[in-house]
mmCIF file of C-alpha atoms in Angstrom:
data_model
loop_
_atom_site.group_PDB
_atom_site.id
_atom_site.type_symbol
_atom_site.label_atom_id
_atom_site.label_comp_id
_atom_site.label_asym_id
_atom_site.label_seq_id
_atom_site.Cartn_x
_atom_site.Cartn_y
_atom_site.Cartn_z
ATOM 1 C CA UNK A 1 -57.972 8.678 -10.343
ATOM 2 C CA UNK A 2 -56.943 8.389 -13.972
ATOM 3 C CA UNK A 3 -58.005 5.338 -15.976
ATOM 4 C CA UNK A 4 -55.245 2.798 -16.676
ATOM 5 C CA UNK A 5 -55.072 3.726 -20.388
ATOM 6 C CA UNK A 6 -54.690 7.446 -19.638
ATOM 7 C CA UNK A 7 -51.996 6.772 -17.029
ATOM 8 C CA UNK A 8 -50.024 4.600 -19.472
ATOM 9 C CA UNK A 9 -50.234 7.295 -22.187
ATOM 10 C CA UNK A 10 -49.034 9.958 -19.732
ATOM 11 C CA UNK A 11 -46.019 7.819 -18.751
ATOM 12 C CA UNK A 12 -45.091 7.252 -22.409
ATOM 13 C CA UNK A 13 -45.202 10.991 -23.204
ATOM 14 C CA UNK A 14 -43.077 11.769 -20.130
ATOM 15 C CA UNK A 15 -40.484 9.181 -21.175
ATOM 16 C CA UNK A 16 -40.231 10.544 -24.730
ATOM 17 C CA UNK A 17 -39.740 14.102 -23.473
ATOM 18 C CA UNK A 18 -36.665 13.150 -21.422
ATOM 19 C CA UNK A 19 -33.279 13.725 -23.156
ATOM 20 C CA UNK A 20 -31.625 10.558 -24.437
ATOM 21 C CA UNK A 21 -28.627 9.377 -22.466
ATOM 22 C CA UNK A 22 -27.220 7.328 -25.395
ATOM 23 C CA UNK A 23 -24.370 8.782 -27.470
ATOM 24 C CA UNK A 24 -25.107 9.419 -31.170
ATOM 25 C CA UNK A 25 -23.885 6.844 -33.713
ATOM 26 C CA UNK A 26 -20.456 7.656 -35.066
ATOM 27 C CA UNK A 27 -19.035 5.915 -38.147
ATOM 28 C CA UNK A 28 -15.532 4.659 -37.457
ATOM 29 C CA UNK A 29 -12.817 5.593 -39.939
ATOM 30 C CA UNK A 30 -10.318 3.313 -41.706
ATOM 31 C CA UNK A 31 -7.623 3.588 -39.046
ATOM 32 C CA UNK A 32 -10.065 2.664 -36.263
ATOM 33 C CA UNK A 33 -10.612 -0.635 -38.032
ATOM 34 C CA UNK A 34 -6.881 -1.083 -38.636
ATOM 35 C CA UNK A 35 -6.210 -0.905 -34.908
ATOM 36 C CA UNK A 36 -8.707 -3.698 -34.251
ATOM 37 C CA UNK A 37 -6.336 -6.335 -35.654
ATOM 38 C CA UNK A 38 -6.096 -8.350 -38.851
ATOM 39 C CA UNK A 39 -9.839 -8.811 -39.230
ATOM 40 C CA UNK A 40 -10.582 -5.113 -38.857
ATOM 41 C CA UNK A 41 -9.075 -3.995 -42.159
ATOM 42 C CA UNK A 42 -10.720 -6.865 -44.005
ATOM 43 C CA UNK A 43 -14.069 -5.915 -42.498
ATOM 44 C CA UNK A 44 -13.702 -2.311 -43.616
ATOM 45 C CA UNK A 45 -12.652 -3.340 -47.134
ATOM 46 C CA UNK A 46 -15.638 -5.686 -47.398
ATOM 47 C CA UNK A 47 -17.997 -2.930 -46.258
ATOM 48 C CA UNK A 48 -16.583 -0.543 -48.868
ATOM 49 C CA UNK A 49 -17.124 -3.117 -51.612
ATOM 50 C CA UNK A 50 -20.756 -3.497 -50.533
ATOM 51 C CA UNK A 51 -21.213 0.276 -50.415
ATOM 52 C CA UNK A 52 -22.169 0.343 -46.747
ATOM 53 C CA UNK A 53 -19.154 2.166 -45.329
ATOM 54 C CA UNK A 54 -18.871 5.935 -45.103
ATOM 55 C CA UNK A 55 -15.518 7.195 -46.390
ATOM 56 C CA UNK A 56 -13.722 9.475 -43.949
ATOM 57 C CA UNK A 57 -10.396 11.228 -43.918
ATOM 58 C CA UNK A 58 -7.771 9.402 -41.806
ATOM 59 C CA UNK A 59 -6.999 10.728 -38.387
ATOM 60 C CA UNK A 60 -4.208 13.367 -38.331
ATOM 61 C CA UNK A 61 -2.328 11.067 -35.938
ATOM 62 C CA UNK A 62 -1.815 8.499 -38.688
ATOM 63 C CA UNK A 63 -0.190 8.752 -42.141
ATOM 64 C CA UNK A 64 -2.245 8.318 -45.289
ATOM 65 C CA UNK A 65 -2.239 5.114 -47.324
ATOM 66 C CA UNK A 66 -2.253 4.841 -51.134
ATOM 67 C CA UNK A 67 -5.686 4.063 -52.537
ATOM 68 C CA UNK A 68 -6.303 0.317 -52.749
ATOM 69 C CA UNK A 69 -3.198 -0.588 -50.729
ATOM 70 C CA UNK A 70 -3.069 -2.180 -47.305
ATOM 71 C CA UNK A 71 -0.963 -0.280 -44.752
ATOM 72 C CA UNK A 72 -0.272 -1.751 -41.339
ATOM 73 C CA UNK A 73 2.687 -1.843 -38.945
ATOM 74 C CA UNK A 74 4.973 0.035 -41.384
ATOM 75 C CA UNK A 75 4.245 -2.519 -44.124
ATOM 76 C CA UNK A 76 2.615 -1.204 -47.312
ATOM 77 C CA UNK A 77 1.187 -3.902 -49.556
ATOM 78 C CA UNK A 78 0.189 -2.729 -53.053
ATOM 79 C CA UNK A 79 0.559 -5.995 -54.953
ATOM 80 C CA UNK A 80 -1.841 -7.292 -57.637
ATOM 81 C CA UNK A 81 -3.594 -3.952 -58.163
ATOM 82 C CA UNK A 82 -2.838 -3.374 -61.847
ATOM 83 C CA UNK A 83 -0.760 -0.288 -61.014
ATOM 84 C CA UNK A 84 1.070 1.373 -63.918
ATOM 85 C CA UNK A 85 3.187 3.642 -61.682
ATOM 86 C CA UNK A 86 4.469 3.743 -58.111
ATOM 87 C CA UNK A 87 1.572 5.077 -56.003
ATOM 88 C CA UNK A 88 1.692 8.417 -54.202
ATOM 89 C CA UNK A 89 1.202 9.068 -50.471
ATOM 90 C CA UNK A 90 3.300 6.145 -49.252
ATOM 91 C CA UNK A 91 3.795 6.711 -45.482
ATOM 92 C CA UNK A 92 7.260 8.059 -44.697
ATOM 93 C CA UNK A 93 7.845 5.475 -41.934
ATOM 94 C CA UNK A 94 7.339 2.521 -44.311
ATOM 95 C CA UNK A 95 9.846 -0.295 -43.798
ATOM 96 C CA UNK A 96 8.558 -2.878 -46.295
ATOM 97 C CA UNK A 97 6.981 -1.877 -49.626
ATOM 98 C CA UNK A 98 5.383 -4.571 -51.791
ATOM 99 C CA UNK A 99 4.664 -3.534 -55.397
ATOM 100 C CA UNK A 100 4.927 -6.947 -57.042
ATOM 101 C CA UNK A 101 2.566 -8.314 -59.696
ATOM 102 C CA UNK A 102 1.578 -4.952 -61.181
ATOM 103 C CA UNK A 103 2.098 -3.218 -64.554
ATOM 104 C CA UNK A 104 4.634 -0.560 -63.571
ATOM 105 C CA UNK A 105 6.790 0.388 -66.568
ATOM 106 C CA UNK A 106 9.147 3.019 -65.156
ATOM 107 C CA UNK A 107 10.686 4.230 -61.890
ATOM 108 C CA UNK A 108 10.835 8.033 -61.803
ATOM 109 C CA UNK A 109 13.105 10.350 -59.851
ATOM 110 C CA UNK A 110 10.654 11.160 -57.046
ATOM 111 C CA UNK A 111 8.800 7.852 -56.789
ATOM 112 C CA UNK A 112 10.454 7.005 -53.452
ATOM 113 C CA UNK A 113 10.961 10.523 -52.150
ATOM 114 C CA UNK A 114 10.804 10.708 -48.353
ATOM 115 C CA UNK A 115 11.132 6.940 -47.822
ATOM 116 C CA UNK A 116 14.496 7.068 -46.059
ATOM 117 C CA UNK A 117 13.379 4.360 -43.591
ATOM 118 C CA UNK A 118 12.615 1.772 -46.265
ATOM 119 C CA UNK A 119 14.304 -1.570 -45.568
ATOM 120 C CA UNK A 120 12.941 -3.808 -48.359
ATOM 121 C CA UNK A 121 11.360 -3.130 -51.752
ATOM 122 C CA UNK A 122 9.700 -5.730 -53.973
ATOM 123 C CA UNK A 123 9.115 -4.838 -57.633
ATOM 124 C CA UNK A 124 8.851 -8.438 -58.818
ATOM 125 C CA UNK A 125 6.782 -9.227 -61.915
ATOM 126 C CA UNK A 126 6.173 -5.779 -63.361
ATOM 127 C CA UNK A 127 7.057 -4.325 -66.778
ATOM 128 C CA UNK A 128 9.866 -2.010 -65.678
ATOM 129 C CA UNK A 129 12.317 -1.166 -68.451
ATOM 130 C CA UNK A 130 13.488 2.285 -67.342
ATOM 131 C CA UNK A 131 14.871 3.468 -63.987
ATOM 132 C CA UNK A 132 15.820 7.095 -63.343
ATOM 133 C CA UNK A 133 19.472 7.393 -62.172
ATOM 134 C CA UNK A 134 18.301 9.075 -58.938
ATOM 135 C CA UNK A 135 15.234 6.906 -58.286
ATOM 136 C CA UNK A 136 16.900 5.121 -55.357
ATOM 137 C CA UNK A 137 18.722 8.139 -53.906
ATOM 138 C CA UNK A 138 16.254 8.668 -51.000
ATOM 139 C CA UNK A 139 16.541 5.024 -49.910
ATOM 140 C CA UNK A 140 19.543 5.448 -47.643
ATOM 141 C CA UNK A 141 18.800 2.416 -45.452
ATOM 142 C CA UNK A 142 17.367 -0.074 -47.953
ATOM 143 C CA UNK A 143 18.934 -3.529 -47.688
ATOM 144 C CA UNK A 144 16.753 -5.731 -49.909
ATOM 145 C CA UNK A 145 15.733 -5.016 -53.510
ATOM 146 C CA UNK A 146 13.730 -7.614 -55.436
ATOM 147 C CA UNK A 147 13.615 -6.706 -59.128
ATOM 148 C CA UNK A 148 13.017 -10.101 -60.789
ATOM 149 C CA UNK A 149 10.670 -10.635 -63.752
ATOM 150 C CA UNK A 150 10.858 -7.211 -65.354
ATOM 151 C CA UNK A 151 12.186 -5.856 -68.669
ATOM 152 C CA UNK A 152 15.463 -4.293 -67.581
ATOM 153 C CA UNK A 153 18.299 -4.295 -70.102
ATOM 154 C CA UNK A 154 20.891 -3.165 -67.534
ATOM 155 C CA UNK A 155 21.360 -3.167 -63.789
ATOM 156 C CA UNK A 156 19.980 0.114 -62.385
ATOM 157 C CA UNK A 157 22.586 2.773 -61.614
ATOM 158 C CA UNK A 158 23.268 4.325 -58.216
ATOM 159 C CA UNK A 159 21.944 1.501 -56.086
ATOM 160 C CA UNK A 160 21.818 2.369 -52.355
ATOM 161 C CA UNK A 161 25.219 1.775 -50.655
ATOM 162 C CA UNK A 162 23.345 0.055 -47.817
ATOM 163 C CA UNK A 163 22.060 -2.693 -50.156
ATOM 164 C CA UNK A 164 22.734 -6.236 -48.916
ATOM 165 C CA UNK A 165 20.586 -8.371 -51.227
ATOM 166 C CA UNK A 166 19.673 -7.853 -54.900
ATOM 167 C CA UNK A 167 17.504 -10.283 -56.848
ATOM 168 C CA UNK A 168 17.292 -9.345 -60.514
ATOM 169 C CA UNK A 169 16.866 -12.596 -62.477
ATOM 170 C CA UNK A 170 14.443 -12.999 -65.400
ATOM 171 C CA UNK A 171 15.170 -9.623 -67.013
ATOM 172 C CA UNK A 172 16.808 -8.791 -70.350
ATOM 173 C CA UNK A 173 20.250 -8.031 -68.973
ATOM 174 C CA UNK A 174 22.997 -9.350 -71.264
ATOM 175 C CA UNK A 175 26.017 -7.872 -69.510
ATOM 176 C CA UNK A 176 26.867 -5.783 -66.457
ATOM 177 C CA UNK A 177 28.803 -2.575 -66.961
ATOM 178 C CA UNK A 178 32.087 -2.123 -65.098
ATOM 179 C CA UNK A 179 31.659 -0.292 -61.793
ATOM 180 C CA UNK A 180 27.942 -1.112 -61.499
ATOM 181 C CA UNK A 181 28.423 -2.512 -58.004
ATOM 182 C CA UNK A 182 31.154 -0.185 -56.824
ATOM 183 C CA UNK A 183 30.399 1.357 -53.452
ATOM 184 C CA UNK A 184 28.212 -1.551 -52.400
ATOM 185 C CA UNK A 185 30.486 -2.762 -49.631
ATOM 186 C CA UNK A 186 27.739 -4.537 -47.684
ATOM 187 C CA UNK A 187 26.341 -6.523 -50.634
ATOM 188 C CA UNK A 188 26.460 -10.272 -50.003
ATOM 189 C CA UNK A 189 23.771 -11.661 -52.341
ATOM 190 C CA UNK A 190 23.220 -10.992 -56.055
ATOM 191 C CA UNK A 191 20.784 -13.370 -57.734
ATOM 192 C CA UNK A 192 20.782 -13.421 -61.559
ATOM 193 C CA UNK A 193 19.780 -17.065 -62.043
ATOM 194 C CA UNK A 194 17.176 -18.181 -64.559
ATOM 195 C CA UNK A 195 14.530 -19.396 -62.150
ATOM 196 C CA UNK A 196 10.910 -18.544 -62.950
ATOM 197 C CA UNK A 197 8.883 -18.020 -59.779
ATOM 198 C CA UNK A 198 5.784 -15.817 -59.918
ATOM 199 C CA UNK A 199 6.617 -14.016 -56.694
ATOM 200 C CA UNK A 200 9.380 -13.636 -54.150
ATOM 201 C CA UNK A 201 9.433 -14.454 -50.464
ATOM 202 C CA UNK A 202 10.911 -11.205 -49.256
ATOM 203 C CA UNK A 203 9.984 -10.651 -45.622
#
């Protein structure tokens, strides 16, 4: 009969030689955390700041999200990021796009390309002085445009015919050209007052 110490050693070796039944560790990607609820995204962002998260490509089942922005439930929040231009890779199913409190200076022709589902756009408190005449052409269903606290000298041309609400106070607009609002049959709110809020309540 084997001594107790030899028997124990034999059992340990036998146990180690058996294949492990546990699944290997798998780092969850950004969208796995997003599906966990409100705390999930915050957890992932905190891990990235601490350098403990492994960056992975998003699942093919989900659209990409602009770097630094928060994308969830068709809402893309890119406020307070110091952006100097409209970010790329905005998901095509976006309904609400928040770009307020940045340093954007210009809206270019293709900045909103593919965003035909967009319902509301906030550009409040940027440095926008130039808007391409076709910048808003893709936004066929947009109803709310918040453009306050910028450096516009005129109301942008070719606003979406679907527009219902336009807030454009605290710019440098001295007069509105004739025909600027022609074709905007559904418009019921144009705000050009001199109020000075730092942000807009737009959802």
